[in-house]
PDB file of C-alpha atoms in Angstrom:
ATOM      1  CA  MET Q   1     -15.554   6.342  -3.425  1.00 68.00           C
ATOM      2  CA  GLY Q   2     -15.200   8.841  -6.192  1.00 74.00           C
ATOM      3  CA  MET Q   3     -12.601   9.884  -8.700  1.00 75.00           C
ATOM      4  CA  GLY Q   4      -9.506  12.041  -8.529  1.00 74.00           C
ATOM      5  CA  VAL Q   5      -8.413  13.850  -5.388  1.00 74.00           C
ATOM      6  CA  ASP Q   6     -11.898  13.581  -3.839  1.00 81.00           C
ATOM      7  CA  GLY Q   7     -11.848   9.811  -4.281  1.00 80.00           C
ATOM      8  CA  LEU Q   8      -8.385   9.540  -2.735  1.00 78.00           C
ATOM      9  CA  ARG Q   9      -9.484  11.620   0.257  1.00 82.00           C
ATOM     10  CA  ALA Q  10     -12.590   9.452   0.715  1.00 85.00           C
ATOM     11  CA  LEU Q  11     -10.436   6.312   0.576  1.00 81.00           C
ATOM     12  CA  THR Q  12      -8.028   7.580   3.226  1.00 82.00           C
ATOM     13  CA  LYS Q  13     -10.891   8.461   5.577  1.00 84.00           C
ATOM     14  CA  HIS Q  14     -12.539   5.069   5.032  1.00 84.00           C
ATOM     15  CA  MET Q  15      -9.333   3.098   5.681  1.00 87.00           C
ATOM     16  CA  ASN Q  16      -8.743   4.382   9.214  1.00 88.00           C
ATOM     17  CA  ALA Q  17      -5.174   3.114   8.789  1.00 90.00           C
ATOM     18  CA  ALA Q  18      -2.839   2.975  11.766  1.00 91.00           C
ATOM     19  CA  SER Q  19       0.184   1.626   9.884  1.00 93.00           C
ATOM     20  CA  PHE Q  20       1.501   0.868   6.419  1.00 91.00           C
ATOM     21  CA  ARG Q  21       4.078  -1.264   4.672  1.00 92.00           C
ATOM     22  CA  TYR Q  22       5.752  -1.398   1.313  1.00 89.00           C
ATOM     23  CA  TYR Q  23       8.642  -3.277  -0.212  1.00 85.00           C
ATOM     24  CA  GLY Q  24      11.598  -1.177  -1.293  1.00 80.00           C
ATOM     25  CA  TRP Q  25      14.092  -1.729  -4.049  1.00 73.00           C
ATOM     26  CA  ASP Q  26      17.225  -2.920  -2.309  1.00 71.00           C
ATOM     27  CA  GLY Q  27      19.415  -3.396  -5.338  1.00 67.00           C
ATOM     28  CA  ILE Q  28      21.169  -1.068  -7.700  1.00 64.00           C
ATOM     29  CA  PRO Q  29      20.289  -0.085 -10.336  1.00 64.00           C
ATOM     30  CA  THR Q  30      16.637   0.437  -9.465  1.00 62.00           C
ATOM     31  CA  PRO Q  31      14.187  -0.462 -12.226  1.00 64.00           C
ATOM     32  CA  VAL Q  32      13.423   3.183 -13.059  1.00 66.00           C
ATOM     33  CA  GLN Q  33      14.108   4.166 -16.635  1.00 71.00           C
ATOM     34  CA  ASP Q  34      12.735   7.722 -16.618  1.00 75.00           C
ATOM     35  CA  VAL Q  35      12.355   9.345 -13.190  1.00 69.00           C
ATOM     36  CA  CYS Q  36       9.975  11.972 -14.613  1.00 77.00           C
ATOM     37  CA  GLY Q  37       7.853   9.365 -16.389  1.00 82.00           C
ATOM     38  CA  VAL Q  38       5.031   7.241 -15.021  1.00 87.00           C
ATOM     39  CA  GLN Q  39       5.954   5.449 -11.784  1.00 85.00           C
ATOM     40  CA  LYS Q  40       3.822   3.096  -9.674  1.00 88.00           C
ATOM     41  CA  VAL Q  41       4.171   2.449  -5.962  1.00 89.00           C
ATOM     42  CA  LYS Q  42       2.238  -0.206  -4.047  1.00 93.00           C
ATOM     43  CA  VAL Q  43       1.528   0.560  -0.375  1.00 94.00           C
ATOM     44  CA  GLU Q  44      -0.518  -1.555   2.022  1.00 94.00           C
ATOM     45  CA  PHE Q  45      -2.375   0.386   4.720  1.00 94.00           C
ATOM     46  CA  ILE Q  46      -3.531  -1.513   7.799  1.00 93.00           C
ATOM     47  CA  ASP Q  47      -6.503  -0.840  10.083  1.00 92.00           C
ATOM     48  CA  ALA Q  48      -5.646  -2.793  13.237  1.00 86.00           C
ATOM     49  CA  THR Q  49      -9.097  -2.243  14.752  1.00 89.00           C
ATOM     50  CA  SER Q  50     -11.099  -3.864  11.962  1.00 91.00           C
ATOM     51  CA  ARG Q  51      -8.193  -6.148  10.943  1.00 90.00           C
ATOM     52  CA  ASP Q  52      -8.449  -5.007   7.336  1.00 93.00           C
ATOM     53  CA  ALA Q  53      -5.664  -4.264   4.884  1.00 94.00           C
ATOM     54  CA  PHE Q  54      -5.931  -1.866   1.963  1.00 92.00           C
ATOM     55  CA  PRO Q  55      -3.380  -2.549  -0.785  1.00 94.00           C
ATOM     56  CA  VAL Q  56      -3.264   0.627  -2.880  1.00 91.00           C
ATOM     57  CA  THR Q  57      -1.296   1.292  -6.053  1.00 92.00           C
ATOM     58  CA  PHE Q  58      -0.390   4.944  -6.530  1.00 90.00           C
ATOM     59  CA  THR Q  59       0.515   6.180 -10.006  1.00 91.00           C
ATOM     60  CA  PHE Q  60       2.812   9.197 -10.297  1.00 89.00           C
ATOM     61  CA  GLU Q  61       3.680  11.350 -13.288  1.00 89.00           C
ATOM     62  CA  ALA Q  62       6.407  13.967 -12.959  1.00 87.00           C
ATOM     63  CA  GLY Q  63       6.363  13.447  -9.201  1.00 84.00           C
ATOM     64  CA  ARG Q  64       2.605  14.029  -8.735  1.00 87.00           C
ATOM     65  CA  ILE Q  65      -0.081  11.476  -7.860  1.00 86.00           C
ATOM     66  CA  VAL Q  66      -2.336  11.073 -10.889  1.00 86.00           C
ATOM     67  CA  ALA Q  67      -4.188   7.910  -9.834  1.00 85.00           C
ATOM     68  CA  ALA Q  68      -4.726   5.570  -6.905  1.00 85.00           C
ATOM     69  CA  GLY Q  69      -6.570   2.272  -6.912  1.00 85.00           C
ATOM     70  CA  GLY Q  70      -7.063  -0.431  -4.356  1.00 85.00           C
ATOM     71  CA  TRP Q  71      -9.454  -2.543  -2.363  1.00 85.00           C
ATOM     72  CA  ARG Q  72     -10.141  -3.810   1.139  1.00 89.00           C
ATOM     73  CA  ARG Q  73      -9.003  -7.260   2.246  1.00 92.00           C
ATOM     74  CA  SER Q  74      -9.318  -9.112   5.525  1.00 92.00           C
ATOM     75  CA  LEU Q  75      -6.000  -9.482   7.322  1.00 89.00           C
ATOM     76  CA  GLU Q  76      -4.817 -12.277   9.602  1.00 88.00           C
ATOM     77  CA  THR Q  77      -1.505 -12.187  11.412  1.00 84.00           C
ATOM     78  CA  GLY Q  78       0.025 -14.460  13.998  1.00 87.00           C
ATOM     79  CA  GLN Q  79       3.171 -15.868  15.510  1.00 87.00           C
ATOM     80  CA  ILE Q  80       4.974 -19.008  14.371  1.00 88.00           C
ATOM     81  CA  ASP Q  81       5.870 -21.364  17.203  1.00 89.00           C
ATOM     82  CA  ARG Q  82       9.518 -22.296  16.574  1.00 86.00           C
ATOM     83  CA  SER Q  83      10.009 -23.997  19.960  1.00 87.00           C
ATOM     84  CA  ARG Q  84       9.333 -27.443  18.438  1.00 79.00           C
ATOM     85  CA  ASP Q  85      12.088 -27.245  15.792  1.00 71.00           C
TER      86      ASP Q  85
END
């Protein structure tokens, strides 16, 4: 899809995402040693129409995106029937 900002833009257009999810850090202290150093954030974008998920890892340096990498995966969701418990 390309490199750099152009690649990231191409990825976002291709995903056609309608929603996203990520897991936050719910404890203190957070595992960040140097807030201005390299940080990575994993976000999963979801295209409900095609039922695909796009897990993407964004890399930040000094608060700016310097890299993003990911792939497309099929996604299945459903309900769990708890009425028989």
